[in-house]
Amino acid sequence: MNSRILFHSILLTLQYGAQPLISKRFTSRQVIVTSSVLTCEIAKVICALILMAKEGSLKKLSKEWTLLGSLTASGLPAVIYALQNSLLQISYRNLDSLTFSILNQTKIFFTALFTFILLRQRQSIQQIGALFLLIMAAVLISIGEGTAKGSGTGNPEQILFYGIVPVLVASVLSGLASALCQWASQVKKHSSYVMTIEMSIVGSLCLLASTFKSPDGEAIRRHGFFYGWTPLTSIPVIFNALGGILVGLVTSQAGGVRKGFVIVSALLVTALLQFLFEGKPPSSYCLVALPLVISSISIYQKYPYRVKKKEA
């Protein structure tokens, strides 16, 4: 299982790291975001069904699946993730990239907090220190990104209530949803493939409901669902769908906290790929963050929480 977790984590790190470059290269500015997201969710469902059919669990699903069990395991996390994504969109428009990226990293802390509350999954002192090292690395990478892109200014009240507050609430929701997914997979023994399918369907329904009054919905009605698409646009969509399945596998096998390590490591992969394919050298902040990420992963793996005799 450890080798499987490592394999899926490496694949997810590469997917997360390469996704920004692939999306930038193969998705034109004319593509409507909602059409891309909905297509990605459909691709997730198809990929999950193919993988379930390959491992022979599709027939078992038809006999054991219940609506109540589905809503309990996947319905709430899906709604939470949909709300989180909406809050992030609001925040991103009202914060400079540096502030947004730094505040968005607090979801690692909230994931650890909610896994303790819901699953009683404790962290050793060394693991807590490793989490702080990871957050420091994420902050350094965010500073490097923000320095490159520059910072914007605006109304202080608007920045607070429409920028800082939404991204912090989104981080809390992200930690809660990640812990709920881990609870469903590890306690309720809900298959990660089934959760991917259920959450994609619920998320798509929420997104479709939003199109009645959203600018994207208006654009779809005016120009068509696949406006701005080319045959190459499907590449980042499928790549993102596979990443969604890997997220489910890593969360169910290793937990939401370890997924945070993957996400921060992927930022370094993005910086490396930008240097290789675009000639953009990584910032000094990224170079400092690299040993921090390696150290935090090593410490977190090496010093797991040990149950004391009295607790046992």
mmCIF file of C-alpha atoms in Angstrom:
data_model
loop_
_atom_site.group_PDB
_atom_site.id
_atom_site.type_symbol
_atom_site.label_atom_id
_atom_site.label_comp_id
_atom_site.label_asym_id
_atom_site.label_seq_id
_atom_site.Cartn_x
_atom_site.Cartn_y
_atom_site.Cartn_z
ATOM 1 C CA MET A 1 0.000 0.000 0.000
ATOM 2 C CA ASN A 2 2.912 2.376 0.767
ATOM 3 C CA SER A 3 4.310 1.938 -2.752
ATOM 4 C CA ARG A 4 0.840 2.541 -4.201
ATOM 5 C CA ILE A 5 0.412 5.712 -2.148
ATOM 6 C CA LEU A 6 3.832 6.925 -3.280
ATOM 7 C CA PHE A 7 3.046 6.147 -6.927
ATOM 8 C CA HIS A 8 -0.319 7.971 -6.848
ATOM 9 C CA SER A 9 1.217 10.911 -4.951
ATOM 10 C CA ILE A 10 3.982 11.302 -7.549
ATOM 11 C CA LEU A 11 1.453 11.160 -10.404
ATOM 12 C CA LEU A 12 -0.740 13.753 -8.664
ATOM 13 C CA THR A 13 2.263 16.013 -8.038
ATOM 14 C CA LEU A 14 3.205 15.881 -11.726
ATOM 15 C CA GLN A 15 -0.408 16.499 -12.776
ATOM 16 C CA TYR A 16 -0.836 19.470 -10.431
ATOM 17 C CA GLY A 17 2.509 20.887 -11.508
ATOM 18 C CA ALA A 18 1.950 20.508 -15.247
ATOM 19 C CA GLN A 19 -1.741 21.524 -15.316
ATOM 20 C CA PRO A 20 -1.172 25.333 -15.371
ATOM 21 C CA LEU A 21 1.218 25.081 -18.335
ATOM 22 C CA ILE A 22 -0.992 22.648 -20.267
ATOM 23 C CA SER A 23 -4.097 24.766 -19.681
ATOM 24 C CA LYS A 24 -2.279 27.937 -20.715
ATOM 25 C CA ARG A 25 -0.972 26.345 -23.914
ATOM 26 C CA PHE A 26 -4.098 24.515 -25.108
ATOM 27 C CA THR A 27 -7.013 26.610 -23.765
ATOM 28 C CA SER A 28 -7.806 29.887 -25.496
ATOM 29 C CA ARG A 29 -9.161 32.925 -23.655
ATOM 30 C CA GLN A 30 -12.482 32.587 -25.502
ATOM 31 C CA VAL A 31 -13.302 29.237 -23.831
ATOM 32 C CA ILE A 32 -16.142 29.642 -21.315
ATOM 33 C CA VAL A 33 -14.949 28.475 -17.883
ATOM 34 C CA THR A 34 -18.218 26.729 -16.987
ATOM 35 C CA SER A 35 -18.161 24.653 -20.181
ATOM 36 C CA SER A 36 -14.598 23.542 -19.417
ATOM 37 C CA VAL A 37 -15.427 22.627 -15.799
ATOM 38 C CA LEU A 38 -18.602 20.722 -16.731
ATOM 39 C CA THR A 39 -16.787 18.778 -19.446
ATOM 40 C CA CYS A 40 -14.051 17.939 -16.945
ATOM 41 C CA GLU A 41 -16.644 16.582 -14.484
ATOM 42 C CA ILE A 42 -18.175 14.407 -17.215
ATOM 43 C CA ALA A 43 -14.691 13.132 -18.104
ATOM 44 C CA LYS A 44 -14.085 12.273 -14.424
ATOM 45 C CA VAL A 45 -17.271 10.184 -14.317
ATOM 46 C CA ILE A 46 -16.348 8.331 -17.538
ATOM 47 C CA CYS A 47 -12.766 7.635 -16.349
ATOM 48 C CA ALA A 48 -13.982 6.432 -12.932
ATOM 49 C CA LEU A 49 -16.556 4.098 -14.539
ATOM 50 C CA ILE A 50 -13.893 2.649 -16.869
ATOM 51 C CA LEU A 51 -11.524 2.012 -13.950
ATOM 52 C CA MET A 52 -14.312 0.443 -11.875
ATOM 53 C CA ALA A 53 -15.288 -1.820 -14.781
ATOM 54 C CA LYS A 54 -11.647 -2.821 -15.202
ATOM 55 C CA GLU A 55 -11.272 -3.843 -11.547
ATOM 56 C CA GLY A 56 -14.697 -5.564 -11.528
ATOM 57 C CA SER A 57 -16.400 -3.393 -8.908
ATOM 58 C CA LEU A 58 -19.075 -1.927 -11.211
ATOM 59 C CA LYS A 59 -21.494 -4.836 -10.734
ATOM 60 C CA LYS A 60 -21.026 -4.674 -6.974
ATOM 61 C CA LEU A 61 -21.870 -0.966 -7.047
ATOM 62 C CA SER A 62 -25.261 -1.548 -8.680
ATOM 63 C CA LYS A 63 -26.256 -3.874 -5.829
ATOM 64 C CA GLU A 64 -24.918 -1.886 -2.852
ATOM 65 C CA TRP A 65 -25.405 1.757 -3.885
ATOM 66 C CA THR A 66 -28.103 3.742 -2.030
ATOM 67 C CA LEU A 67 -29.159 7.368 -2.368
ATOM 68 C CA LEU A 68 -28.923 7.992 1.392
ATOM 69 C CA GLY A 69 -25.427 6.546 1.565
ATOM 70 C CA SER A 70 -24.395 8.630 -1.426
ATOM 71 C CA LEU A 71 -25.730 11.883 0.042
ATOM 72 C CA THR A 72 -24.098 11.125 3.400
ATOM 73 C CA ALA A 73 -20.669 10.300 1.971
ATOM 74 C CA SER A 74 -20.391 12.588 -1.065
ATOM 75 C CA GLY A 75 -23.281 15.054 -1.111
ATOM 76 C CA LEU A 76 -22.061 17.338 1.681
ATOM 77 C CA PRO A 77 -18.391 17.480 0.534
ATOM 78 C CA ALA A 78 -19.538 18.210 -3.041
ATOM 79 C CA VAL A 79 -21.726 21.123 -1.932
ATOM 80 C CA ILE A 80 -18.912 22.418 0.307
ATOM 81 C CA TYR A 81 -16.403 22.267 -2.558
ATOM 82 C CA ALA A 82 -18.851 24.090 -4.854
ATOM 83 C CA LEU A 83 -19.270 26.856 -2.254
ATOM 84 C CA GLN A 84 -15.512 26.964 -1.705
ATOM 85 C CA ASN A 85 -14.842 27.436 -5.428
ATOM 86 C CA SER A 86 -17.340 30.311 -5.574
ATOM 87 C CA LEU A 87 -15.661 32.030 -2.606
ATOM 88 C CA LEU A 88 -12.236 31.605 -4.211
ATOM 89 C CA GLN A 89 -13.481 33.241 -7.413
ATOM 90 C CA ILE A 90 -14.764 36.238 -5.417
ATOM 91 C CA SER A 91 -11.547 36.495 -3.436
ATOM 92 C CA TYR A 92 -9.251 36.158 -6.451
ATOM 93 C CA ARG A 93 -10.878 39.195 -8.088
ATOM 94 C CA ASN A 94 -10.337 41.392 -5.017
ATOM 95 C CA LEU A 95 -6.851 40.378 -3.854
ATOM 96 C CA ASP A 96 -3.434 40.600 -5.419
ATOM 97 C CA SER A 97 -1.962 37.226 -6.355
ATOM 98 C CA LEU A 98 0.580 37.251 -3.494
ATOM 99 C CA THR A 99 -1.957 37.778 -0.692
ATOM 100 C CA PHE A 100 -4.401 35.315 -2.231
ATOM 101 C CA SER A 101 -1.781 32.567 -2.604
ATOM 102 C CA ILE A 102 -0.453 32.970 0.941
ATOM 103 C CA LEU A 103 -3.892 32.946 2.596
ATOM 104 C CA ASN A 104 -4.977 29.999 0.452
ATOM 105 C CA GLN A 105 -2.202 27.862 2.002
ATOM 106 C CA THR A 106 -3.941 27.957 5.416
ATOM 107 C CA LYS A 107 -6.158 25.102 4.159
ATOM 108 C CA ILE A 108 -3.313 22.716 5.098
ATOM 109 C CA PHE A 109 -3.711 23.722 8.754
ATOM 110 C CA PHE A 110 -7.511 23.430 8.664
ATOM 111 C CA THR A 111 -7.276 19.995 7.011
ATOM 112 C CA ALA A 112 -5.096 18.765 9.903
ATOM 113 C CA LEU A 113 -7.517 20.339 12.401
ATOM 114 C CA PHE A 114 -10.653 18.726 10.942
ATOM 115 C CA THR A 115 -9.022 15.306 10.517
ATOM 116 C CA PHE A 116 -8.291 15.446 14.251
ATOM 117 C CA ILE A 117 -11.857 16.513 15.104
ATOM 118 C CA LEU A 118 -13.613 14.006 12.822
ATOM 119 C CA LEU A 119 -11.151 11.105 12.759
ATOM 120 C CA ARG A 120 -9.093 11.672 15.919
ATOM 121 C CA GLN A 121 -6.041 11.555 13.681
ATOM 122 C CA ARG A 122 -3.348 13.073 15.841
ATOM 123 C CA GLN A 123 -0.047 14.527 14.727
ATOM 124 C CA SER A 124 3.257 14.086 16.528
ATOM 125 C CA ILE A 125 5.199 17.184 17.586
ATOM 126 C CA GLN A 126 7.606 16.543 14.719
ATOM 127 C CA GLN A 127 4.721 16.275 12.242
ATOM 128 C CA ILE A 128 3.266 19.572 13.479
ATOM 129 C CA GLY A 129 6.680 21.131 12.920
ATOM 130 C CA ALA A 130 6.760 19.588 9.435
ATOM 131 C CA LEU A 131 3.372 21.177 8.657
ATOM 132 C CA PHE A 132 4.701 24.595 9.656
ATOM 133 C CA LEU A 133 7.751 24.030 7.426
ATOM 134 C CA LEU A 134 5.390 23.159 4.586
ATOM 135 C CA ILE A 135 3.301 26.310 5.132
ATOM 136 C CA MET A 136 6.515 28.389 5.232
ATOM 137 C CA ALA A 137 7.567 26.840 1.907
ATOM 138 C CA ALA A 138 4.137 27.583 0.405
ATOM 139 C CA VAL A 139 4.366 31.198 1.610
ATOM 140 C CA LEU A 140 7.848 31.592 0.072
ATOM 141 C CA ILE A 141 6.647 30.216 -3.269
ATOM 142 C CA SER A 142 3.635 32.532 -3.121
ATOM 143 C CA ILE A 143 5.913 35.518 -2.437
ATOM 144 C CA GLY A 144 8.003 34.569 -5.457
ATOM 145 C CA GLU A 145 4.886 34.345 -7.614
ATOM 146 C CA GLY A 146 3.486 37.612 -6.248
ATOM 147 C CA THR A 147 6.774 39.442 -6.805
ATOM 148 C CA ALA A 148 6.768 38.316 -10.428
ATOM 149 C CA LYS A 149 3.171 39.300 -11.087
ATOM 150 C CA GLY A 150 3.079 42.433 -9.003
ATOM 151 C CA SER A 151 0.537 43.515 -6.411
ATOM 152 C CA GLY A 152 -2.651 45.460 -6.829
ATOM 153 C CA THR A 153 -4.259 48.025 -4.552
ATOM 154 C CA GLY A 154 -7.845 48.766 -3.791
ATOM 155 C CA ASN A 155 -10.443 49.810 -1.241
ATOM 156 C CA PRO A 156 -9.378 48.422 2.224
ATOM 157 C CA GLU A 157 -12.950 47.442 3.153
ATOM 158 C CA GLN A 158 -13.487 45.709 -0.168
ATOM 159 C CA ILE A 159 -10.167 43.864 0.220
ATOM 160 C CA LEU A 160 -11.156 42.701 3.713
ATOM 161 C CA PHE A 161 -14.775 41.635 3.148
ATOM 162 C CA TYR A 162 -14.561 40.518 -0.500
ATOM 163 C CA GLY A 163 -10.959 39.316 -0.533
ATOM 164 C CA ILE A 164 -9.471 38.173 2.784
ATOM 165 C CA VAL A 165 -12.645 36.885 4.467
ATOM 166 C CA PRO A 166 -13.807 34.757 1.484
ATOM 167 C CA VAL A 167 -10.411 33.061 1.003
ATOM 168 C CA LEU A 168 -10.131 32.258 4.727
ATOM 169 C CA VAL A 169 -13.667 30.836 4.797
ATOM 170 C CA ALA A 170 -12.807 28.855 1.648
ATOM 171 C CA SER A 171 -9.720 27.426 3.404
ATOM 172 C CA VAL A 172 -11.863 26.322 6.358
ATOM 173 C CA LEU A 173 -14.363 24.707 3.962
ATOM 174 C CA SER A 174 -11.556 23.017 2.023
ATOM 175 C CA GLY A 175 -10.176 21.481 5.216
ATOM 176 C CA LEU A 176 -13.648 20.324 6.277
ATOM 177 C CA ALA A 177 -14.485 18.810 2.875
ATOM 178 C CA SER A 178 -11.121 17.024 2.692
ATOM 179 C CA ALA A 179 -11.633 15.546 6.183
ATOM 180 C CA LEU A 180 -15.192 14.468 5.274
ATOM 181 C CA CYS A 181 -13.914 12.708 2.149
ATOM 182 C CA GLN A 182 -11.265 10.954 4.207
ATOM 183 C CA TRP A 183 -13.911 9.951 6.776
ATOM 184 C CA ALA A 184 -16.197 8.555 4.071
ATOM 185 C CA SER A 185 -13.421 6.512 2.460
ATOM 186 C CA GLN A 186 -11.664 5.253 5.599
ATOM 187 C CA VAL A 187 -14.559 4.908 8.072
ATOM 188 C CA LYS A 188 -17.549 4.302 5.810
ATOM 189 C CA LYS A 189 -15.365 2.348 3.331
ATOM 190 C CA HIS A 190 -16.789 4.361 0.434
ATOM 191 C CA SER A 191 -14.842 3.717 -2.789
ATOM 192 C CA SER A 192 -12.807 6.688 -4.011
ATOM 193 C CA TYR A 193 -14.068 6.050 -7.564
ATOM 194 C CA VAL A 194 -17.689 6.109 -6.363
ATOM 195 C CA MET A 195 -17.043 9.330 -4.442
ATOM 196 C CA THR A 196 -15.504 10.885 -7.548
ATOM 197 C CA ILE A 197 -18.605 10.003 -9.584
ATOM 198 C CA GLU A 198 -21.051 11.202 -6.926
ATOM 199 C CA MET A 199 -19.208 14.465 -6.227
ATOM 200 C CA SER A 200 -18.849 15.189 -9.941
ATOM 201 C CA ILE A 201 -22.592 14.736 -10.465
ATOM 202 C CA VAL A 202 -23.548 16.902 -7.463
ATOM 203 C CA GLY A 203 -20.975 19.549 -8.392
ATOM 204 C CA SER A 204 -22.206 19.607 -11.996
ATOM 205 C CA LEU A 205 -25.816 20.061 -10.863
ATOM 206 C CA CYS A 206 -24.772 23.000 -8.653
ATOM 207 C CA LEU A 207 -22.822 24.508 -11.550
ATOM 208 C CA LEU A 208 -25.728 24.043 -13.966
ATOM 209 C CA ALA A 209 -28.063 25.749 -11.492
ATOM 210 C CA SER A 210 -25.699 28.728 -11.316
ATOM 211 C CA THR A 211 -25.773 29.200 -15.115
ATOM 212 C CA PHE A 212 -29.335 30.576 -14.973
ATOM 213 C CA LYS A 213 -28.012 33.922 -13.682
ATOM 214 C CA SER A 214 -24.236 33.786 -14.122
ATOM 215 C CA PRO A 215 -22.275 35.592 -16.882
ATOM 216 C CA ASP A 216 -21.020 32.193 -18.079
ATOM 217 C CA GLY A 217 -24.587 30.971 -18.462
ATOM 218 C CA GLU A 218 -25.425 34.016 -20.549
ATOM 219 C CA ALA A 219 -22.320 33.445 -22.687
ATOM 220 C CA ILE A 220 -23.262 29.783 -23.246
ATOM 221 C CA ARG A 221 -26.792 30.754 -24.339
ATOM 222 C CA ARG A 222 -25.424 33.399 -26.678
ATOM 223 C CA HIS A 223 -22.399 31.649 -28.233
ATOM 224 C CA GLY A 224 -22.935 27.931 -27.548
ATOM 225 C CA PHE A 225 -21.454 25.482 -25.043
ATOM 226 C CA PHE A 226 -18.208 24.770 -26.933
ATOM 227 C CA TYR A 227 -17.478 28.375 -27.936
ATOM 228 C CA GLY A 228 -13.720 28.894 -28.375
ATOM 229 C CA TRP A 229 -12.909 25.185 -28.220
ATOM 230 C CA THR A 230 -10.395 23.422 -30.471
ATOM 231 C CA PRO A 231 -9.473 19.704 -30.579
ATOM 232 C CA LEU A 232 -6.493 20.527 -28.330
ATOM 233 C CA THR A 233 -8.755 22.007 -25.621
ATOM 234 C CA SER A 234 -9.719 18.469 -24.598
ATOM 235 C CA ILE A 235 -6.122 17.744 -23.501
ATOM 236 C CA PRO A 236 -6.128 19.905 -20.316
ATOM 237 C CA VAL A 237 -9.734 18.846 -19.610
ATOM 238 C CA ILE A 238 -8.862 15.124 -19.639
ATOM 239 C CA PHE A 239 -5.617 15.806 -17.768
ATOM 240 C CA ASN A 240 -7.568 17.654 -15.074
ATOM 241 C CA ALA A 241 -10.139 14.850 -14.875
ATOM 242 C CA LEU A 242 -7.410 12.272 -14.256
ATOM 243 C CA GLY A 243 -6.034 14.578 -11.569
ATOM 244 C CA GLY A 244 -9.445 14.608 -9.877
ATOM 245 C CA ILE A 245 -9.427 10.810 -9.700
ATOM 246 C CA LEU A 246 -5.888 10.850 -8.288
ATOM 247 C CA VAL A 247 -6.992 13.345 -5.618
ATOM 248 C CA GLY A 248 -9.662 10.868 -4.507
ATOM 249 C CA LEU A 249 -7.159 8.004 -4.397
ATOM 250 C CA VAL A 250 -4.544 9.973 -2.431
ATOM 251 C CA THR A 251 -7.145 11.304 0.042
ATOM 252 C CA SER A 252 -8.628 7.848 0.661
ATOM 253 C CA GLN A 253 -5.251 6.106 0.942
ATOM 254 C CA ALA A 254 -3.061 8.705 2.637
ATOM 255 C CA GLY A 255 -5.402 11.387 3.988
ATOM 256 C CA GLY A 256 -6.078 15.045 3.302
ATOM 257 C CA VAL A 257 -2.967 16.308 5.120
ATOM 258 C CA ARG A 258 -0.626 14.382 2.838
ATOM 259 C CA LYS A 259 -2.535 15.820 -0.122
ATOM 260 C CA GLY A 260 -1.366 19.227 1.119
ATOM 261 C CA PHE A 261 2.240 18.077 0.762
ATOM 262 C CA VAL A 262 1.484 17.029 -2.819
ATOM 263 C CA ILE A 263 -0.035 20.426 -3.691
ATOM 264 C CA VAL A 264 2.914 22.423 -2.332
ATOM 265 C CA SER A 265 5.417 20.073 -4.021
ATOM 266 C CA ALA A 266 3.519 20.595 -7.271
ATOM 267 C CA LEU A 267 4.219 24.344 -7.075
ATOM 268 C CA LEU A 268 7.919 23.536 -7.329
ATOM 269 C CA VAL A 269 7.238 21.222 -10.283
ATOM 270 C CA THR A 270 5.429 24.091 -12.023
ATOM 271 C CA ALA A 271 8.431 26.378 -11.473
ATOM 272 C CA LEU A 272 10.764 23.702 -12.900
ATOM 273 C CA LEU A 273 8.568 23.087 -15.962
ATOM 274 C CA GLN A 274 8.328 26.826 -16.619
ATOM 275 C CA PHE A 275 12.122 26.968 -16.646
ATOM 276 C CA LEU A 276 12.430 23.954 -18.986
ATOM 277 C CA PHE A 277 9.729 24.900 -21.505
ATOM 278 C CA GLU A 278 9.428 28.692 -21.230
ATOM 279 C CA GLY A 279 12.922 29.676 -20.128
ATOM 280 C CA LYS A 280 11.554 31.378 -17.011
ATOM 281 C CA PRO A 281 14.017 30.686 -14.155
ATOM 282 C CA PRO A 282 12.586 29.872 -10.714
ATOM 283 C CA SER A 283 12.732 32.709 -8.214
ATOM 284 C CA SER A 284 15.157 32.683 -5.294
ATOM 285 C CA TYR A 285 12.123 32.113 -3.048
ATOM 286 C CA CYS A 286 11.396 28.821 -4.840
ATOM 287 C CA LEU A 287 15.006 27.721 -4.440
ATOM 288 C CA VAL A 288 14.814 28.393 -0.692
ATOM 289 C CA ALA A 289 11.434 26.640 -0.478
ATOM 290 C CA LEU A 290 12.715 23.444 -2.140
ATOM 291 C CA PRO A 291 14.782 22.151 0.835
ATOM 292 C CA LEU A 292 11.936 23.148 3.181
ATOM 293 C CA VAL A 293 9.463 20.987 1.238
ATOM 294 C CA ILE A 294 11.894 18.042 1.116
ATOM 295 C CA SER A 295 12.623 18.375 4.855
ATOM 296 C CA SER A 296 8.942 18.648 5.785
ATOM 297 C CA ILE A 297 7.995 15.547 3.770
ATOM 298 C CA SER A 298 10.906 13.583 5.259
ATOM 299 C CA ILE A 299 10.095 14.616 8.848
ATOM 300 C CA TYR A 300 6.360 13.947 8.431
ATOM 301 C CA GLN A 301 7.023 10.428 7.116
ATOM 302 C CA LYS A 302 9.762 9.587 9.623
ATOM 303 C CA TYR A 303 8.035 10.659 12.853
ATOM 304 C CA PRO A 304 4.415 9.440 12.847
ATOM 305 C CA TYR A 305 2.270 9.805 15.944
ATOM 306 C CA ARG A 306 2.850 6.914 18.363
ATOM 307 C CA VAL A 307 -0.050 5.747 20.544
ATOM 308 C CA LYS A 308 0.988 5.744 24.196
ATOM 309 C CA LYS A 309 0.282 2.742 26.410
ATOM 310 C CA LYS A 310 -2.379 4.555 28.469
ATOM 311 C CA GLU A 311 -4.190 5.724 25.294
ATOM 312 C CA ALA A 312 -4.012 2.214 23.820
#
